[in-house]
Short mmCIF file of C-alpha atoms in Angstrom, two decimals:
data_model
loop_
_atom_site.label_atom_id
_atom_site.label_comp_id
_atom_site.label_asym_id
_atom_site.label_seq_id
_atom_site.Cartn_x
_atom_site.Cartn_y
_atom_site.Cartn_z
CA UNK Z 1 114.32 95.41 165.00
CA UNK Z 2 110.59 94.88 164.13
CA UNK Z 3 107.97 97.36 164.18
CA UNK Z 4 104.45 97.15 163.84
CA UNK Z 5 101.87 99.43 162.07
CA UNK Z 6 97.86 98.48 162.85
CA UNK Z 7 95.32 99.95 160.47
CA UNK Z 8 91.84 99.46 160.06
CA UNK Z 9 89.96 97.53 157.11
CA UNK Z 10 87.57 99.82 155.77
CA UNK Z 11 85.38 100.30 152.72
CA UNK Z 12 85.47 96.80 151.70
CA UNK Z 13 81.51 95.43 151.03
CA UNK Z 14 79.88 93.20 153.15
CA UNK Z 15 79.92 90.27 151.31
CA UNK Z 16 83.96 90.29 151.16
CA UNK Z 17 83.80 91.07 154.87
CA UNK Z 18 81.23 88.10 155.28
CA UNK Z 19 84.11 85.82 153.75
CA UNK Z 20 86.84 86.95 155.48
CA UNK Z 21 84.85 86.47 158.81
CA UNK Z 22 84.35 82.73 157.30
CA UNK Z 23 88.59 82.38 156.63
CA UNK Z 24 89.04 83.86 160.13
CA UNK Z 25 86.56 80.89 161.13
CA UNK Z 26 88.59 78.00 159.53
CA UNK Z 27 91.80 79.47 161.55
CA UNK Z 28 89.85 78.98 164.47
CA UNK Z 29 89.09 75.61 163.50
CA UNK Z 30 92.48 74.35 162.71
CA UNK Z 31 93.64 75.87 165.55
CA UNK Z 32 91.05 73.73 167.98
CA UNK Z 33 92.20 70.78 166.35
CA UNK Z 34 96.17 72.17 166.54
CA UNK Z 35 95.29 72.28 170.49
CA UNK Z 36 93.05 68.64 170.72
CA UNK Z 37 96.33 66.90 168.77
CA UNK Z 38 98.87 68.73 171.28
CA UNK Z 39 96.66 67.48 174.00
CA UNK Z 40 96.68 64.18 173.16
CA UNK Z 41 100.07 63.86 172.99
CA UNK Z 42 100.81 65.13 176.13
CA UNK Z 43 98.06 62.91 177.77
CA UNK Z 44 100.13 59.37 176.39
CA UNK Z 45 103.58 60.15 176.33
CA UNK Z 46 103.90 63.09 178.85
CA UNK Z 47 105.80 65.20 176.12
CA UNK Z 48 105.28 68.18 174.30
CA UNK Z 49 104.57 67.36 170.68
CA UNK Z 50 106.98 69.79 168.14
CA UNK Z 51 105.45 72.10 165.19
CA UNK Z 52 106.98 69.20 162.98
CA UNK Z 53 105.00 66.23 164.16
CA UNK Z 54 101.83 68.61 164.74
CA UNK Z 55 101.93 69.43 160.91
CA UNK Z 56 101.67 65.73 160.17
CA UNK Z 57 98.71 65.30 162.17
CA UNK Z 58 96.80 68.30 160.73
CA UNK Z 59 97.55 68.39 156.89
CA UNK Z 60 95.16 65.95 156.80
CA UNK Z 61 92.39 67.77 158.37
CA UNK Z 62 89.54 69.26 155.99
CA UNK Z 63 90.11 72.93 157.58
CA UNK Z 64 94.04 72.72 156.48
CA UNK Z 65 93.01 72.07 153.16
CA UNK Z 66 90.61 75.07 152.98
CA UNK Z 67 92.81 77.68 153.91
CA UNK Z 68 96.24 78.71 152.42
CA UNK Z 69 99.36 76.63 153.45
CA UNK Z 70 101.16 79.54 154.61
CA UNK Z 71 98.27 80.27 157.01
CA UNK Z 72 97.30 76.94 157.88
CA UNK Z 73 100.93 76.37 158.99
CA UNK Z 74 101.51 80.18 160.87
CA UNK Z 75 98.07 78.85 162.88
CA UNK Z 76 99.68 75.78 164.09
CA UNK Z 77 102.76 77.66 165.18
CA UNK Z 78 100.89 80.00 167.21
CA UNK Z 79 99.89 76.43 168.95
CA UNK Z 80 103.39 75.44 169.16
CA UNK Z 81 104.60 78.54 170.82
CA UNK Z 82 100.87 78.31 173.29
CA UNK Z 83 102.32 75.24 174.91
CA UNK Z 84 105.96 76.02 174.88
CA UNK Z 85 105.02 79.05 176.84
CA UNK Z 86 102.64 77.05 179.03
CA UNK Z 87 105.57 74.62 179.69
CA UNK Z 88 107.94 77.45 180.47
CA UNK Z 89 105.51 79.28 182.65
CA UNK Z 90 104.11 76.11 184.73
CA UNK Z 91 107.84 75.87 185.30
CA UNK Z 92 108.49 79.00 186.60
CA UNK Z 93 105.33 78.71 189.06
CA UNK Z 94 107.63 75.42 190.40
CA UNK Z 95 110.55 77.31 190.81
CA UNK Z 96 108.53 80.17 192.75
CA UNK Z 97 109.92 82.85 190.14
CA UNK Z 98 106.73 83.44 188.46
CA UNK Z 99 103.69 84.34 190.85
CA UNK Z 100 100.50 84.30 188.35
CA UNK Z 101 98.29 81.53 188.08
CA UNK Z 102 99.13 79.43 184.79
CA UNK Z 103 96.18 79.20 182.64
CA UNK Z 104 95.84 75.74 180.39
CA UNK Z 105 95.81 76.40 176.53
CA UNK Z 106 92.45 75.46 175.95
CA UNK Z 107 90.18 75.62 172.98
CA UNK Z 108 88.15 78.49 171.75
CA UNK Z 109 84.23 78.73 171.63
CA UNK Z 110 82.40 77.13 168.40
CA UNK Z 111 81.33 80.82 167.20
CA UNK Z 112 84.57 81.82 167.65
CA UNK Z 113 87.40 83.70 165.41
CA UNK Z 114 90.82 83.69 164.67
CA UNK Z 115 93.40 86.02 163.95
CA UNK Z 116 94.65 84.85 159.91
CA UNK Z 117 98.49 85.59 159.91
CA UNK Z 118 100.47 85.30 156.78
CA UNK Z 119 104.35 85.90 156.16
CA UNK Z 120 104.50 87.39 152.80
CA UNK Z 121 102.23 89.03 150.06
CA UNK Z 122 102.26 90.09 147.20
CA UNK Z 123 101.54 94.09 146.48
CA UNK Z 124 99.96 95.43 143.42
CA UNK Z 125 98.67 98.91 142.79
CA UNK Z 126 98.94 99.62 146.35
CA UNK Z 127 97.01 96.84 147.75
CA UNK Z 128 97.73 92.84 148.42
CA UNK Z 129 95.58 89.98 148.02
CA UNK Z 130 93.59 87.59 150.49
CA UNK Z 131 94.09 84.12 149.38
CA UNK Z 132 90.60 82.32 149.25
CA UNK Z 133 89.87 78.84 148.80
CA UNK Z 134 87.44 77.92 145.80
CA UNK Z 135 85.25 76.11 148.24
CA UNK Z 136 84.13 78.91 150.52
CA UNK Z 137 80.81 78.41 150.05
CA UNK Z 138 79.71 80.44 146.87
CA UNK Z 139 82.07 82.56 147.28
CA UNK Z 140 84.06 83.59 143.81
CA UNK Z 141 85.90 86.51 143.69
CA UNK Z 142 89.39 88.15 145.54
CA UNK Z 143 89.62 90.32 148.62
CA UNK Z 144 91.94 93.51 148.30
CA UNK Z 145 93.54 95.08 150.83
CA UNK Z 146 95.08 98.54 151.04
CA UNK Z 147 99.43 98.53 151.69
CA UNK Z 148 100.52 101.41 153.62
CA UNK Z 149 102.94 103.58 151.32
CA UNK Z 150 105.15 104.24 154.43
CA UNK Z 151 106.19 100.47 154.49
CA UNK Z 152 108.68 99.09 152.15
CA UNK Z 153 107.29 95.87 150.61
CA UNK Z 154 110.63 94.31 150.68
CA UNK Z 155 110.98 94.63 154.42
CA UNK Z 156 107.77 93.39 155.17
CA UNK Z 157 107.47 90.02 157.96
CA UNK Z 158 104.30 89.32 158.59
CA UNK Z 159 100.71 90.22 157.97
CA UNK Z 160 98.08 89.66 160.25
CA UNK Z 161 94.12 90.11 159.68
CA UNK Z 162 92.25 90.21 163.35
CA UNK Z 163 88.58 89.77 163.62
CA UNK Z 164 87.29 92.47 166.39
CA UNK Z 165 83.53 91.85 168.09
CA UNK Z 166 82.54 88.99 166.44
CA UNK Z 167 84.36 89.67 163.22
CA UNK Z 168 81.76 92.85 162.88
CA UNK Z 169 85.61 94.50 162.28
CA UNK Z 170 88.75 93.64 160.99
CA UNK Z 171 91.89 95.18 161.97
CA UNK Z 172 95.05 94.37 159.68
CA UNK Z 173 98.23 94.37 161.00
CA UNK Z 174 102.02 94.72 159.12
CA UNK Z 175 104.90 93.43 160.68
CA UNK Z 176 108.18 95.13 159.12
CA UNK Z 177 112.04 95.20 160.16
CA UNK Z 178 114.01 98.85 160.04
CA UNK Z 179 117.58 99.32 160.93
CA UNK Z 180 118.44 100.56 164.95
CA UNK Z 181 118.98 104.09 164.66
CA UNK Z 182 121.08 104.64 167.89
CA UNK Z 183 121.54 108.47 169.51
CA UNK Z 184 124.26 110.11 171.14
CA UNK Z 185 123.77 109.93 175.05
CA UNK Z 186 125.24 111.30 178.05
CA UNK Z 187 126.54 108.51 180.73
CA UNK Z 188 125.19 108.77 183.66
CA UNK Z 189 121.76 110.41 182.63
CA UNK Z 190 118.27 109.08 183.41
CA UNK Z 191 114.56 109.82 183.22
CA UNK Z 192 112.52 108.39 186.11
CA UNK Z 193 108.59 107.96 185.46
CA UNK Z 194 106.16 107.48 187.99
CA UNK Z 195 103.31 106.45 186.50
CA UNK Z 196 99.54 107.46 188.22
CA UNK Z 197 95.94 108.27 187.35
CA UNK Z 198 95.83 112.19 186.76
CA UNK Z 199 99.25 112.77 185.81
CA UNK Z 200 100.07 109.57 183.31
CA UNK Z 201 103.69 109.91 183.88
CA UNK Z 202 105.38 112.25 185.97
CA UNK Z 203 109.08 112.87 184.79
CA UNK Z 204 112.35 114.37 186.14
CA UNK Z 205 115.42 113.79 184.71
CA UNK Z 206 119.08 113.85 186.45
CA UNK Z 207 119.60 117.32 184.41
CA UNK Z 208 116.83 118.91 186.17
CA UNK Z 209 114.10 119.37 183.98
CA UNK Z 210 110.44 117.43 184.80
CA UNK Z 211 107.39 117.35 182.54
CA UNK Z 212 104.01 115.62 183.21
CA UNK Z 213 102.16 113.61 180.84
CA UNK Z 214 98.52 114.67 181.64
CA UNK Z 215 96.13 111.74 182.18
CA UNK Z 216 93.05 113.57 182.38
CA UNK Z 217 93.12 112.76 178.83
CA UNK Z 218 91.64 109.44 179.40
CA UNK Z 219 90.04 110.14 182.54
CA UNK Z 220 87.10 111.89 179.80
CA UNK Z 221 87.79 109.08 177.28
CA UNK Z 222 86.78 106.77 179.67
CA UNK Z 223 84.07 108.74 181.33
CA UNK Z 224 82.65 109.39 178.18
CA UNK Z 225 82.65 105.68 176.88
CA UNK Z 226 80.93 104.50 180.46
CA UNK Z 227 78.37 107.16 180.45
CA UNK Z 228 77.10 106.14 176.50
CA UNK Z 229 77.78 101.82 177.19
CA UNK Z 230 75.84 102.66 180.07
CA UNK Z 231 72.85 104.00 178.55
CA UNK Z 232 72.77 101.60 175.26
CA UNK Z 233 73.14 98.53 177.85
CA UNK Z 234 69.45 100.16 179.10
CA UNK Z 235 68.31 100.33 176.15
CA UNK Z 236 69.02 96.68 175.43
CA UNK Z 237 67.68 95.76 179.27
CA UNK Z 238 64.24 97.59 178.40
CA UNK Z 239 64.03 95.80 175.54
CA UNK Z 240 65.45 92.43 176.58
CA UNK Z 241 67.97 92.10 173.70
CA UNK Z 242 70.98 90.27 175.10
CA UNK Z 243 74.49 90.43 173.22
CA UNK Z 244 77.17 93.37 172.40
CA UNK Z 245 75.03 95.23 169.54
CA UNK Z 246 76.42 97.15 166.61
CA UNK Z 247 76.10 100.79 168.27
CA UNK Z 248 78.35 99.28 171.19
CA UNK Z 249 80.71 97.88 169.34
CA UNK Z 250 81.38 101.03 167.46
CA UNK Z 251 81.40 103.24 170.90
CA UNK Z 252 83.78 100.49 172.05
CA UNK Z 253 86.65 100.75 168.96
CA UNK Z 254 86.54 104.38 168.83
CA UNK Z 255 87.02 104.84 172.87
CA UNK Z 256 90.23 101.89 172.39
CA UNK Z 257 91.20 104.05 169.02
CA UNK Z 258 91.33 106.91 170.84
CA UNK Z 259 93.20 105.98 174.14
CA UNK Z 260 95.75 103.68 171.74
CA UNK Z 261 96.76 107.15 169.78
CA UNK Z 262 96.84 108.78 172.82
CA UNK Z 263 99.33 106.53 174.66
CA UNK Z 264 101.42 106.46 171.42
CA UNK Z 265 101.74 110.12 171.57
CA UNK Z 266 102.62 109.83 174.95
CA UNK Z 267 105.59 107.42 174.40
CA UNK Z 268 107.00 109.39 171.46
CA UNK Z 269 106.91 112.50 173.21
CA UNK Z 270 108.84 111.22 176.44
CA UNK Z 271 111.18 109.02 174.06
CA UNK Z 272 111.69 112.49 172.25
CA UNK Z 273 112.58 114.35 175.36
CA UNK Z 274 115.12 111.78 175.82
CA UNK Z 275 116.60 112.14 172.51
CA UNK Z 276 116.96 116.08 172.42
CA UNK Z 277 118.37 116.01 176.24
CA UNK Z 278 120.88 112.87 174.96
CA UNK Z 279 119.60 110.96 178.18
CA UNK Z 280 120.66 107.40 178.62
CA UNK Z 281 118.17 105.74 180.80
CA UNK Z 282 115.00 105.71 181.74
CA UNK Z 283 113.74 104.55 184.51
CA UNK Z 284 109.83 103.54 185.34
CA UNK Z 285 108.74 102.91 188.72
CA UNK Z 286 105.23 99.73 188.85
CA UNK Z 287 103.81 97.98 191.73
CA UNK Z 288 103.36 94.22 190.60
CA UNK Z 289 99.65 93.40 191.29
CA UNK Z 290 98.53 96.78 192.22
CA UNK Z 291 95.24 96.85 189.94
CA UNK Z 292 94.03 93.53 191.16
CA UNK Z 293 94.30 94.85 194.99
CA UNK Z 294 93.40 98.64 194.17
CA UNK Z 295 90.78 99.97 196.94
CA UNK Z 296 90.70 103.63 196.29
CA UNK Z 297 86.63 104.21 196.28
CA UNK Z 298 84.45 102.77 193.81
CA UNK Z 299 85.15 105.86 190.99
CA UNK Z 300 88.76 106.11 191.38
CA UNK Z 301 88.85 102.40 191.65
CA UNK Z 302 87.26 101.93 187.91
CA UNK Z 303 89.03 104.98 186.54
CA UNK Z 304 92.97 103.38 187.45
CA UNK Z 305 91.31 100.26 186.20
CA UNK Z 306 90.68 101.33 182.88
CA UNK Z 307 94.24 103.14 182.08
CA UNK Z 308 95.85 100.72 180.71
CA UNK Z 309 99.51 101.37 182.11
CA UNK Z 310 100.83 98.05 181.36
CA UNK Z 311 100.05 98.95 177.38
CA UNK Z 312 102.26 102.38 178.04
CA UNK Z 313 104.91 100.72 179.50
CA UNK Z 314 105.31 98.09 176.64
CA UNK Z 315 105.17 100.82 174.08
CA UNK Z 316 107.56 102.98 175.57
CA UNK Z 317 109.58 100.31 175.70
CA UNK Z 318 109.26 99.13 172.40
CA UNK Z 319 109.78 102.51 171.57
CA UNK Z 320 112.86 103.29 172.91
CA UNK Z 321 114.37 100.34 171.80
CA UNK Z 322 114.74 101.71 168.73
CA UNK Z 323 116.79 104.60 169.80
CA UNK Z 324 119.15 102.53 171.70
CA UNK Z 325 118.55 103.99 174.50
CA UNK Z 326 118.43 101.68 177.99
CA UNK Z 327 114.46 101.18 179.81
CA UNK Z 328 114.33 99.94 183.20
CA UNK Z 329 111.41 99.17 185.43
CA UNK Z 330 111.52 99.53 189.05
CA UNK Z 331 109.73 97.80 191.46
CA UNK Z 332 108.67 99.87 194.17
CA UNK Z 333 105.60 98.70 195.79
CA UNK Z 334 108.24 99.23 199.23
CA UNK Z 335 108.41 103.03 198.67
CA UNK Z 336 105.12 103.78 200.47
CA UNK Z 337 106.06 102.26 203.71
CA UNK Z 338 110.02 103.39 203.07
CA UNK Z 339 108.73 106.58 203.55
CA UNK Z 340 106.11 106.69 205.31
CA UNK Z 341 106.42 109.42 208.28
CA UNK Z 342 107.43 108.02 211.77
CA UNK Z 343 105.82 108.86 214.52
CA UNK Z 344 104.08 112.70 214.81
#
């Protein structure tokens, strides 16, 4: 199974930041054109156009040339695997099994970045290297980049660099495969979840213990981050500045830091539970579409908007997956109504 460890790029100076802002750039470009030769395609002959034939259009391109082949052919995959999802999606909506709107792969803005992803590297004294073409601008020089130590080069997948706020940041993530380590279970156990506002996750299991994951947590997180966006976004008004500034930005990562550790901490210490109580299954109980159609007063309203449940459920997912132990999720938007008091 894969895992996936996401650090932050930090310390480098600003004019190797500046250039790997101008690499994430050419991804972007080469991805535009990746989507304008796709749409073409589809446009004359009605069929999607393979990662194959795509390549042949695009080698040619000036932004191919300036980035690494590795790259340059990872960003036109992420295109590929855009419109086979589109097509798989838009035929879902058809068949009535999918109930979203389908949004069109379109292109992205002309100031706009790209994540740089990259299937192998090469590791020395700790750190890997940053291919850079020779004509990025004046740029001459390398760009280093710390390796975690906990990661075993050889079982490493994929790198990707993502530019954050308009490539002010960069976070750098490491894709890397580890052996299943299945636990001993008991048949027949299960953890159920229900998942709120002030209690995260509310647990019982079938051998009679419950725990709640407190979610007042990131009730303050959040609190905290509207209160301070709130008063640099008057700043900005009584000044007429328009744009996210630097002092935002920075609020803004260290509120998503924060709640990202805390909902990984959250996940290993349920998935934990399960492994010390040898319980099979757990069990999480959603309501599809319940954020979008949330009326609970304006401040509860924004506070379940901004937990990001969806992100907890993936990672205790992910999480658990490892363990071998089974993750089901229960649809139970019924339940209120089920039993709902007849009557008196």
């Amino acid at each position: 199974m894969y895992l996936t460890q996401k650090n932050q790029i930090r310390g480098l100076p600003v004019r190797e930041l500046k250039a790997l802002g101008e690499l994430c750039r050419l991804s972007k470009n080469l991805y535009n054109v990746g989507i304008y030769t796709q749409w073409q395609y589809y446009f004359q002959d009605g069929k999607h156009l393979c990662y194959e034939s795509n390549y042949h259009y695009c080698k040619g391109n000036s932004n191919y040339k300036r980035l690494n082949t590795d790259i340059a052919q990872q960003t036109l995959k992420v295109v590929d695997r855009t419109f086979r999802s589109f097509y798989r999606l838009s035929q879902a909506l058809k068949e009535e099994t999918f109930p979203q709107k389908v949004r069109l792969p379109h292109y992205r803005p002309k100031d706009a970045y790209f994540v740089r992803i990259r299937p192998r590297v090469k590791i020395k004294d700790g750190k890997f290297r940053v291919p850079v073409s020779l004509d990025l601008g004046n740029w001459r020089g390398e760009i280093w980049i710390p390796f975690p130590e906990r990661i075993a080069p050889d079982t490493l997948k994929e790198v990707r660099i993502h530019p954050r706020y308009n490539a002010r940041f960069f976070d750098v993530e490491f894709i890397y495969e580890v052996e299943a380590t299945p636990v001993p279970t008991e048949p027949d156990t299960a953890l159920e979840i229900d998942i709120g506002l002030d209690n995260l996750a509310t647990c019982v299991d079938t051998n009679g213990a419950s725990f709640i994951v407190d979610g007042k947590k990131l009730k303050s997180l959040n609190r905290w981050y509207n209160k301070e966006n709130a008063r640099l976004q008057s700043i900005k008004d009584l000044q007429k500045i328009e744009g996210i500034k630097e002092r935002q930005t920075r609020v803004t990562r260290n509120r998503h830091s924060k709640v990202r550790d805390y909902l990984n901490k959250a996940a290993r210490y349920i998935v934990n539970h399960c492994i010390e109580n040898r319980i099979a299954k757990i069990v999480v109980g959603f309501n599809v579409g319940i954020k979008p159609e949330i009326n609970i007063a304006s401040p509860n309203n924004q506070n379940f908007l901004q937990i990001p449940h969806a992100s907890f459920r993936a990672k205790l997912k992910a999480l658990r997956g490892r363990y071998g132990i089974s993750y089901v999720e229960q649809e139970e938007s019924y339940t209120s109504k089920a039993s709902f008091p007849i009557g008196g």
